[in-house]
PDB file of N, CA and C in Angstrom:
ATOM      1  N   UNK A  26      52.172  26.210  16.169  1.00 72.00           N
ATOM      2  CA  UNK A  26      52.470  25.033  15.384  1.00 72.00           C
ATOM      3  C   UNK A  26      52.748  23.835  16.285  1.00 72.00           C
ATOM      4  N   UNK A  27      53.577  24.247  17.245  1.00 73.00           N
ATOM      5  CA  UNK A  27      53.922  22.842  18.390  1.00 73.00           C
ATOM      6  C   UNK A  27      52.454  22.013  18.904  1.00 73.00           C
ATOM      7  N   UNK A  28      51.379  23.074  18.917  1.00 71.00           N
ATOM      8  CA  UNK A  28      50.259  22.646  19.763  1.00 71.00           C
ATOM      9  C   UNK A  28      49.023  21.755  17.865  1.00 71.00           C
ATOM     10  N   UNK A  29      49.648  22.178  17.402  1.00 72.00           N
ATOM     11  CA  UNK A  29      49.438  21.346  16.098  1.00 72.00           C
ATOM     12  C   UNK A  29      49.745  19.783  16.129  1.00 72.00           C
ATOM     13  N   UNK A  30      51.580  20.019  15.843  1.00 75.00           N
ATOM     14  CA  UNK A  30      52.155  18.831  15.999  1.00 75.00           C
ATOM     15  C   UNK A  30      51.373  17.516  17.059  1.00 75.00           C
ATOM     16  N   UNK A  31      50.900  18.682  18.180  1.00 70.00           N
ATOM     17  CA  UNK A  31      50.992  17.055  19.330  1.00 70.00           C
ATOM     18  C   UNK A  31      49.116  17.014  18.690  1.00 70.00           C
ATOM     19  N   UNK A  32      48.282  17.619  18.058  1.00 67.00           N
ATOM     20  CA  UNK A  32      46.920  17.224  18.050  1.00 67.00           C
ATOM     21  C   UNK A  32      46.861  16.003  16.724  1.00 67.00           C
ATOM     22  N   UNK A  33      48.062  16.552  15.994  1.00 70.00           N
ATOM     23  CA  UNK A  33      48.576  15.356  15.390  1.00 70.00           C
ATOM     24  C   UNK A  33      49.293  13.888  15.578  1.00 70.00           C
ATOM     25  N   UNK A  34      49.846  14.183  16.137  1.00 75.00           N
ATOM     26  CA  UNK A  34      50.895  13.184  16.886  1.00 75.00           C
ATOM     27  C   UNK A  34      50.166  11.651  17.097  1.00 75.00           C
ATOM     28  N   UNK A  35      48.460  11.303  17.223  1.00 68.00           N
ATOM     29  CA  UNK A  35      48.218  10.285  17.371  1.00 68.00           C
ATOM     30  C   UNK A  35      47.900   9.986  18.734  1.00 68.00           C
ATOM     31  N   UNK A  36      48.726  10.561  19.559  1.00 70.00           N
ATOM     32  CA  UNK A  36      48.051  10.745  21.004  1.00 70.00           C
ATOM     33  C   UNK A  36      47.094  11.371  21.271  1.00 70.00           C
ATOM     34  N   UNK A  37      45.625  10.968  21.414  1.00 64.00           N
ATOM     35  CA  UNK A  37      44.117  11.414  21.817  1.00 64.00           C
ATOM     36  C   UNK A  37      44.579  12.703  23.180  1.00 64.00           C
ATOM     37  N   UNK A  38      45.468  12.006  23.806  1.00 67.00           N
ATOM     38  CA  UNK A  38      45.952  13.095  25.060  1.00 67.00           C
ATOM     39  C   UNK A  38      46.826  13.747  24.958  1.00 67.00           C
ATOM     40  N   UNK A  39      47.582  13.869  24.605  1.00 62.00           N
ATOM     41  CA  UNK A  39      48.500  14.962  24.287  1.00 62.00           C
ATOM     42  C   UNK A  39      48.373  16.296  24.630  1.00 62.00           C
ATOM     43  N   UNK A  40      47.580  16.896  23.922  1.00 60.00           N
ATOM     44  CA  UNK A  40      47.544  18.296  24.000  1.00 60.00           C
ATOM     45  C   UNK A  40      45.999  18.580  24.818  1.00 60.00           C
ATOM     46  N   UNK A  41      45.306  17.843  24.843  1.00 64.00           N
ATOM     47  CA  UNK A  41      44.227  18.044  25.813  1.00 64.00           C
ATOM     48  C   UNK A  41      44.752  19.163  27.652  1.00 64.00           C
ATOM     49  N   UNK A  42      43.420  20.019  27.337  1.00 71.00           N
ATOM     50  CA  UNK A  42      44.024  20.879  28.220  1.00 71.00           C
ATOM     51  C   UNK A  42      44.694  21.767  28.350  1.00 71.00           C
ATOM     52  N   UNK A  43      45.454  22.103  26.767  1.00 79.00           N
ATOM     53  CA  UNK A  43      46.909  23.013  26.899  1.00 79.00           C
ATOM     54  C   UNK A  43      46.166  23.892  27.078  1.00 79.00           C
ATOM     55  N   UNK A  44      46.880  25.464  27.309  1.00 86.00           N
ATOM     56  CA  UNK A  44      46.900  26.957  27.760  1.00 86.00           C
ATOM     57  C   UNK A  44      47.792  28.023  26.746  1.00 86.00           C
ATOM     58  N   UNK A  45      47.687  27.730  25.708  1.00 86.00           N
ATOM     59  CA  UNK A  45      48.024  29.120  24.960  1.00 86.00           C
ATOM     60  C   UNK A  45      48.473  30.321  25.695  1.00 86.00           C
ATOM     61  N   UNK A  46      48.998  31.142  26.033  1.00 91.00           N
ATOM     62  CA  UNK A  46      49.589  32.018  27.203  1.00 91.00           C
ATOM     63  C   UNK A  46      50.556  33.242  26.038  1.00 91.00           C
ATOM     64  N   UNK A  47      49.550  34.281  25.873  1.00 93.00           N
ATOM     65  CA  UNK A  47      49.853  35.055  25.113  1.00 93.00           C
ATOM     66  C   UNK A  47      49.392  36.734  25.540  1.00 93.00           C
ATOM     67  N   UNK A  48      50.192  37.573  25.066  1.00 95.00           N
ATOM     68  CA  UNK A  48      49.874  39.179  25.388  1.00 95.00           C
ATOM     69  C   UNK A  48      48.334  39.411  26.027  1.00 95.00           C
ATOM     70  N   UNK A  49      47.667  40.238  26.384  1.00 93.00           N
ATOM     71  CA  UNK A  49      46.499  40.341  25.921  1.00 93.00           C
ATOM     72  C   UNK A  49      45.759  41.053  24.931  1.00 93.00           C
ATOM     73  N   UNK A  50      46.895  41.602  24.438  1.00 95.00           N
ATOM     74  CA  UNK A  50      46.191  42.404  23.507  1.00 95.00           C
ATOM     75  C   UNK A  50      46.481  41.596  21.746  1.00 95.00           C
ATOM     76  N   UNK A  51      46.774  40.474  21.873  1.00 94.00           N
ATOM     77  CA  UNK A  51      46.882  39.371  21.436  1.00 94.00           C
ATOM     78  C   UNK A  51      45.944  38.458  20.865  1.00 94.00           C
ATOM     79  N   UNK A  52      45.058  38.137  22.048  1.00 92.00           N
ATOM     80  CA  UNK A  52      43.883  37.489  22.635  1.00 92.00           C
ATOM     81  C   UNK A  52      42.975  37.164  20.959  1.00 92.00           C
ATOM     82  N   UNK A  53      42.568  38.425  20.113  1.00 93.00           N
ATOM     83  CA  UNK A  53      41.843  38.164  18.888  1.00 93.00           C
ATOM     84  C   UNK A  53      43.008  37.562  18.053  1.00 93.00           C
ATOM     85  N   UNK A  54      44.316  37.575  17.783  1.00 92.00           N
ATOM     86  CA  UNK A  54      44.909  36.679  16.992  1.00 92.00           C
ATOM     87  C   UNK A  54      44.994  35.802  17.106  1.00 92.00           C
ATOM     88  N   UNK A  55      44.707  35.097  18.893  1.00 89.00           N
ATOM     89  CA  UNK A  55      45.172  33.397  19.045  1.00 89.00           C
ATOM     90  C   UNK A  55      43.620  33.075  18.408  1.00 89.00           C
ATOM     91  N   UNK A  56      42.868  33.406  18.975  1.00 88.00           N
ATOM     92  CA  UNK A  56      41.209  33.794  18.602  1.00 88.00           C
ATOM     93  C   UNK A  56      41.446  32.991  16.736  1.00 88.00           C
ATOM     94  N   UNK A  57      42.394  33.876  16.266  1.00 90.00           N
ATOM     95  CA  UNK A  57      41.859  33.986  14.639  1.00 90.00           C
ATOM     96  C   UNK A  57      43.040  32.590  14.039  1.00 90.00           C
ATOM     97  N   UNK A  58      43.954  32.589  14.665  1.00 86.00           N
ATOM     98  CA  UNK A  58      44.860  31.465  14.728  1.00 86.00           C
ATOM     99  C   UNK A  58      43.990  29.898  15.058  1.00 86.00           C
ATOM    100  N   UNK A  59      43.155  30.456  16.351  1.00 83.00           N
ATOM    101  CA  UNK A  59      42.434  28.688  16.097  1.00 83.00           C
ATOM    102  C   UNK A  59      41.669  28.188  15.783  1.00 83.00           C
ATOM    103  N   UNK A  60      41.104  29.269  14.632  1.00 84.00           N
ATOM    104  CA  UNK A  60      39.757  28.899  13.817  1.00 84.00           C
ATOM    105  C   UNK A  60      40.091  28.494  12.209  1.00 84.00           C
ATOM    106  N   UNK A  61      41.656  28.940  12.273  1.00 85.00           N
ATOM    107  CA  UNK A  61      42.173  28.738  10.651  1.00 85.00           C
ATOM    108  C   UNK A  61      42.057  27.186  10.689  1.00 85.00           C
ATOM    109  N   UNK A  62      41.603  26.822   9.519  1.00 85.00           N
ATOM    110  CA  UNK A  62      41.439  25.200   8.841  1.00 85.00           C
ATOM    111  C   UNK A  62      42.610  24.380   9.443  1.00 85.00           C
ATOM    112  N   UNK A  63      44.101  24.996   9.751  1.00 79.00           N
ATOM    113  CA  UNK A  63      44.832  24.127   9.540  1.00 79.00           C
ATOM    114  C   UNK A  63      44.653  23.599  11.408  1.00 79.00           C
ATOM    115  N   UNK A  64      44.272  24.202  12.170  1.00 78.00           N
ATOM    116  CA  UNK A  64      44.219  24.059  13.923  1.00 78.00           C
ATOM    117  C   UNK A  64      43.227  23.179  13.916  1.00 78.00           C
ATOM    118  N   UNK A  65      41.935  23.279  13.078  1.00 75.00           N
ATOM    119  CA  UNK A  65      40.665  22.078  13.368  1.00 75.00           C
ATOM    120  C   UNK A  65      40.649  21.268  14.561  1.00 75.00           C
ATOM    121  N   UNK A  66      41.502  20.426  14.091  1.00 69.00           N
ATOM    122  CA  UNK A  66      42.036  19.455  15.275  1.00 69.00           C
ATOM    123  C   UNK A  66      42.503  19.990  16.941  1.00 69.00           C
ATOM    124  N   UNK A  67      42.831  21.066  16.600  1.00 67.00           N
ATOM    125  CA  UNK A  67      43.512  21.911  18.115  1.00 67.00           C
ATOM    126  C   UNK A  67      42.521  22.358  18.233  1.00 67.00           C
ATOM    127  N   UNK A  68      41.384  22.817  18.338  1.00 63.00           N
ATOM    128  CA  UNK A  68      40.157  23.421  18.673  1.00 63.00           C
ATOM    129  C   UNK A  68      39.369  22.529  19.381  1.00 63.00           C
ATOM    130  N   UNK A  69      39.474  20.854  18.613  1.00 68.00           N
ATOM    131  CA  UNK A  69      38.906  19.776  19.812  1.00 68.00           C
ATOM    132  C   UNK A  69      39.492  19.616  20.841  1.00 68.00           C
ATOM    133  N   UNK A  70      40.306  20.133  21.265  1.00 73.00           N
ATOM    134  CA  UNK A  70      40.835  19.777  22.420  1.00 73.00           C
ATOM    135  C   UNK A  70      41.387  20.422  23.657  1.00 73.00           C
ATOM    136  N   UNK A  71      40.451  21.201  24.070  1.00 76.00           N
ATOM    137  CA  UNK A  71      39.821  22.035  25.257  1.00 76.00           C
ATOM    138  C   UNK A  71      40.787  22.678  25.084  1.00 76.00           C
ATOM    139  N   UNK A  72      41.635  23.533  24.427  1.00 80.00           N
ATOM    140  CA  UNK A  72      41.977  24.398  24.263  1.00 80.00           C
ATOM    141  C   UNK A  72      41.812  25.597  24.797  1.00 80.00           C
ATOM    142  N   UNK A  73      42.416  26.861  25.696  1.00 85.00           N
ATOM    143  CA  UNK A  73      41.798  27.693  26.724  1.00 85.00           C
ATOM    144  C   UNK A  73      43.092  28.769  26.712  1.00 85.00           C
ATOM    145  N   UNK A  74      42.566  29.549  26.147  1.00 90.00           N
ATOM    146  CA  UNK A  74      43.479  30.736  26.382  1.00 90.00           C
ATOM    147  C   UNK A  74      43.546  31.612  27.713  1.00 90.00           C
ATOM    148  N   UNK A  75      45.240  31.743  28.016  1.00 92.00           N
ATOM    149  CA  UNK A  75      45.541  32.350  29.155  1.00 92.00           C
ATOM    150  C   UNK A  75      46.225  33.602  29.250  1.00 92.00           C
ATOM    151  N   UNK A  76      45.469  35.007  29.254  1.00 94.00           N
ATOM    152  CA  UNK A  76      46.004  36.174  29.089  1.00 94.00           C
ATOM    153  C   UNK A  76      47.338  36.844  30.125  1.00 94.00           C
ATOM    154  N   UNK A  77      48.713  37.324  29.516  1.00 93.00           N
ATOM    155  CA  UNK A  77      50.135  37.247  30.473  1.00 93.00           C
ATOM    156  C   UNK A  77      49.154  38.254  31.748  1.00 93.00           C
ATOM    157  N   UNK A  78      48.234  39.284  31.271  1.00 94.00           N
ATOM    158  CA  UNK A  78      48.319  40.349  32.573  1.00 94.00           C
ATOM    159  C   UNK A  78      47.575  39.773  33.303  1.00 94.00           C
ATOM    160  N   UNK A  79      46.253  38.907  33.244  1.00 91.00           N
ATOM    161  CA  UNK A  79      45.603  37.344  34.258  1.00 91.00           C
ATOM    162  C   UNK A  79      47.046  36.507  34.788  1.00 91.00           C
ATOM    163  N   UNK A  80      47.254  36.128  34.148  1.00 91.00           N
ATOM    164  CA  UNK A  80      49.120  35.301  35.513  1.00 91.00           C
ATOM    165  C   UNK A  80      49.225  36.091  35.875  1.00 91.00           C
ATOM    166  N   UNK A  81      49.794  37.283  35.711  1.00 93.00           N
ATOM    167  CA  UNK A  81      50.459  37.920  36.628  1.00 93.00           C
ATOM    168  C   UNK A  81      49.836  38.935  37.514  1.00 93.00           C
ATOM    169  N   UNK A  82      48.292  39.595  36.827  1.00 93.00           N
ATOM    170  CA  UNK A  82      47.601  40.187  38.349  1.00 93.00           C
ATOM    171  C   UNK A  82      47.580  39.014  39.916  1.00 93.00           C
ATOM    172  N   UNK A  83      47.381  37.560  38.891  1.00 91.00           N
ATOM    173  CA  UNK A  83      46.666  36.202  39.971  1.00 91.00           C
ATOM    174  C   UNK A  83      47.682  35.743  40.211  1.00 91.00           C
ATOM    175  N   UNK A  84      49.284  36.093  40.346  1.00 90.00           N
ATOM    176  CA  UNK A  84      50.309  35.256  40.425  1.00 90.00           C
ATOM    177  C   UNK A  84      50.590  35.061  41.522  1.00 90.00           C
ATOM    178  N   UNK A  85      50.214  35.885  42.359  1.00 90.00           N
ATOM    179  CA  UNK A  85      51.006  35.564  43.745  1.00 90.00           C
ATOM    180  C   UNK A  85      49.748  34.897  44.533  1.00 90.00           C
ATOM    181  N   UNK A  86      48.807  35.426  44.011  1.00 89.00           N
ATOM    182  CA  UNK A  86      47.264  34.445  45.244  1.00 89.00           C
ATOM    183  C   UNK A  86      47.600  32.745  44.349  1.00 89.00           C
ATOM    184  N   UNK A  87      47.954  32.507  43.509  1.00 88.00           N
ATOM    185  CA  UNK A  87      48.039  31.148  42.894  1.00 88.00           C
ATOM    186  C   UNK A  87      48.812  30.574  43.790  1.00 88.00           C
ATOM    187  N   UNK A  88      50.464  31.239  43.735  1.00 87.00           N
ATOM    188  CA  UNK A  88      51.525  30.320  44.310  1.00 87.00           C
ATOM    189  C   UNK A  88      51.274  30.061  45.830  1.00 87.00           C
ATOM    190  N   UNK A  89      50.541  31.196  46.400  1.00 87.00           N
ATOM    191  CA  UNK A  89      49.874  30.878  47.731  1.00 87.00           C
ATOM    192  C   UNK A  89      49.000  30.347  48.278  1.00 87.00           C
ATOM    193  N   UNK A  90      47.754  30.084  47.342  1.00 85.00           N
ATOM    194  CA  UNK A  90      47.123  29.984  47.431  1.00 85.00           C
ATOM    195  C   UNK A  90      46.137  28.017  46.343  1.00 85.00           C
ATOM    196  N   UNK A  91      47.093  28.179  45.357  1.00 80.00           N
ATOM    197  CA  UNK A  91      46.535  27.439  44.221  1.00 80.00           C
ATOM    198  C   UNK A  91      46.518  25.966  44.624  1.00 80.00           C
ATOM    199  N   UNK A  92      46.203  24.956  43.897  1.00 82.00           N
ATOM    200  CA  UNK A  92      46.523  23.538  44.215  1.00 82.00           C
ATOM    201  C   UNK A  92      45.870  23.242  43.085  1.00 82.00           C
ATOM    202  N   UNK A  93      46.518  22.571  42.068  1.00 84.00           N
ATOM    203  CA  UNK A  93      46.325  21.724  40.549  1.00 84.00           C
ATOM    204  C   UNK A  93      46.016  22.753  39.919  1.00 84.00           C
ATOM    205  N   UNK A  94      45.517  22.634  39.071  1.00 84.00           N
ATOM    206  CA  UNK A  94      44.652  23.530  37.863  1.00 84.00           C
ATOM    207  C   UNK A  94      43.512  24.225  38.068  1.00 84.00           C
ATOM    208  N   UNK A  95      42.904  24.137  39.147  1.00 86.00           N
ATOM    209  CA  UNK A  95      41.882  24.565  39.678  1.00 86.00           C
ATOM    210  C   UNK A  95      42.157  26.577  39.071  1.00 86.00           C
ATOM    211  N   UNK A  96      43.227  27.076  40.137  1.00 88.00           N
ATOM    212  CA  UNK A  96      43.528  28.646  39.264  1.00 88.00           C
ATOM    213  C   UNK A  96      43.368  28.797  38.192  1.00 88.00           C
ATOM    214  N   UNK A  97      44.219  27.861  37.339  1.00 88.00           N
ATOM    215  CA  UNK A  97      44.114  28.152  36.168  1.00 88.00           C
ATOM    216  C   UNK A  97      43.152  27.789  35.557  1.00 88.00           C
ATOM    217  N   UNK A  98      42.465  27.211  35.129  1.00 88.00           N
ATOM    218  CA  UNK A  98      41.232  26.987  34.660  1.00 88.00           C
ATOM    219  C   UNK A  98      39.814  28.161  35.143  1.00 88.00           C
ATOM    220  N   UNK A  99      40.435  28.815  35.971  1.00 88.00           N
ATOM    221  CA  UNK A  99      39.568  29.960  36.448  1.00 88.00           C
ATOM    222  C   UNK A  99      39.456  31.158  35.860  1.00 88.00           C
ATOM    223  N   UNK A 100      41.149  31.318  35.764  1.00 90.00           N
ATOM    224  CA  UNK A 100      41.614  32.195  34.277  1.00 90.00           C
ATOM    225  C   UNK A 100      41.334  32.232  33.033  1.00 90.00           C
ATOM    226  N   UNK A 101      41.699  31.191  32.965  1.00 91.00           N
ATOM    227  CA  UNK A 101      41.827  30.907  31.293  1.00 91.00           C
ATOM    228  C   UNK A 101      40.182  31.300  30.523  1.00 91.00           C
ATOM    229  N   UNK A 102      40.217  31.043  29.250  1.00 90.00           N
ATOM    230  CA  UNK A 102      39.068  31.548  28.371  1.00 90.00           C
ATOM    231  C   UNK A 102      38.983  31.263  27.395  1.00 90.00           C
ATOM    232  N   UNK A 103      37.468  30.314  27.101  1.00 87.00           N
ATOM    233  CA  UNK A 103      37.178  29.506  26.104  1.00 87.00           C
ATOM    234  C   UNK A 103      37.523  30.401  25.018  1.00 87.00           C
ATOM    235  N   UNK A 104      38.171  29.260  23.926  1.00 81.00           N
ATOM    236  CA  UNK A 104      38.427  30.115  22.337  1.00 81.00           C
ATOM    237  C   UNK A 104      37.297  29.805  21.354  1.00 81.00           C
ATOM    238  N   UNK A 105      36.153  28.844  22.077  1.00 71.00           N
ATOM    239  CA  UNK A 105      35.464  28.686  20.723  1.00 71.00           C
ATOM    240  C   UNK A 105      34.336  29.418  20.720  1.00 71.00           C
TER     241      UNK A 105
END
């Protein structure tokens, strides 16, 4: 719902980019969560799901290794 609020909010940027960061065995509910009518709006906006056991197999090559978003965006996984 929070990632609702800000696609609402009027700010074009806001939520651009966010990371959903949920179980993985999860993964088909965020899946079924951002196709419901009421997210529409959260679906434009690169939206990218990030599975907990991906952080944490990649957690320690990130903090050693990472610089910006580059990791994460490596991870993460288109929802549409």
């Amino acid at each position: 719902m929070r990632m609702l609020d800000l696609a609402l909010s009027g700010d074009p940027d806001a939520a651009h980019g966010m990371y959903p960061v949920a179980p993985d065995a999860r993964e088909e509910e965020v899946r079924a969560q951002i196709r419901r009518p009421a997210f529409s709006r959260v679906a434009d906006l690169r939206v990218r799901y990030l599975p907990y056991g991906e952080l944490q197999a990649s957690r320690e090559a990130i903090m050693r290794f990472g610089r910006g978003l580059h990791p994460i965006e490596a991870l993460a996984r288109d929802l549409s």
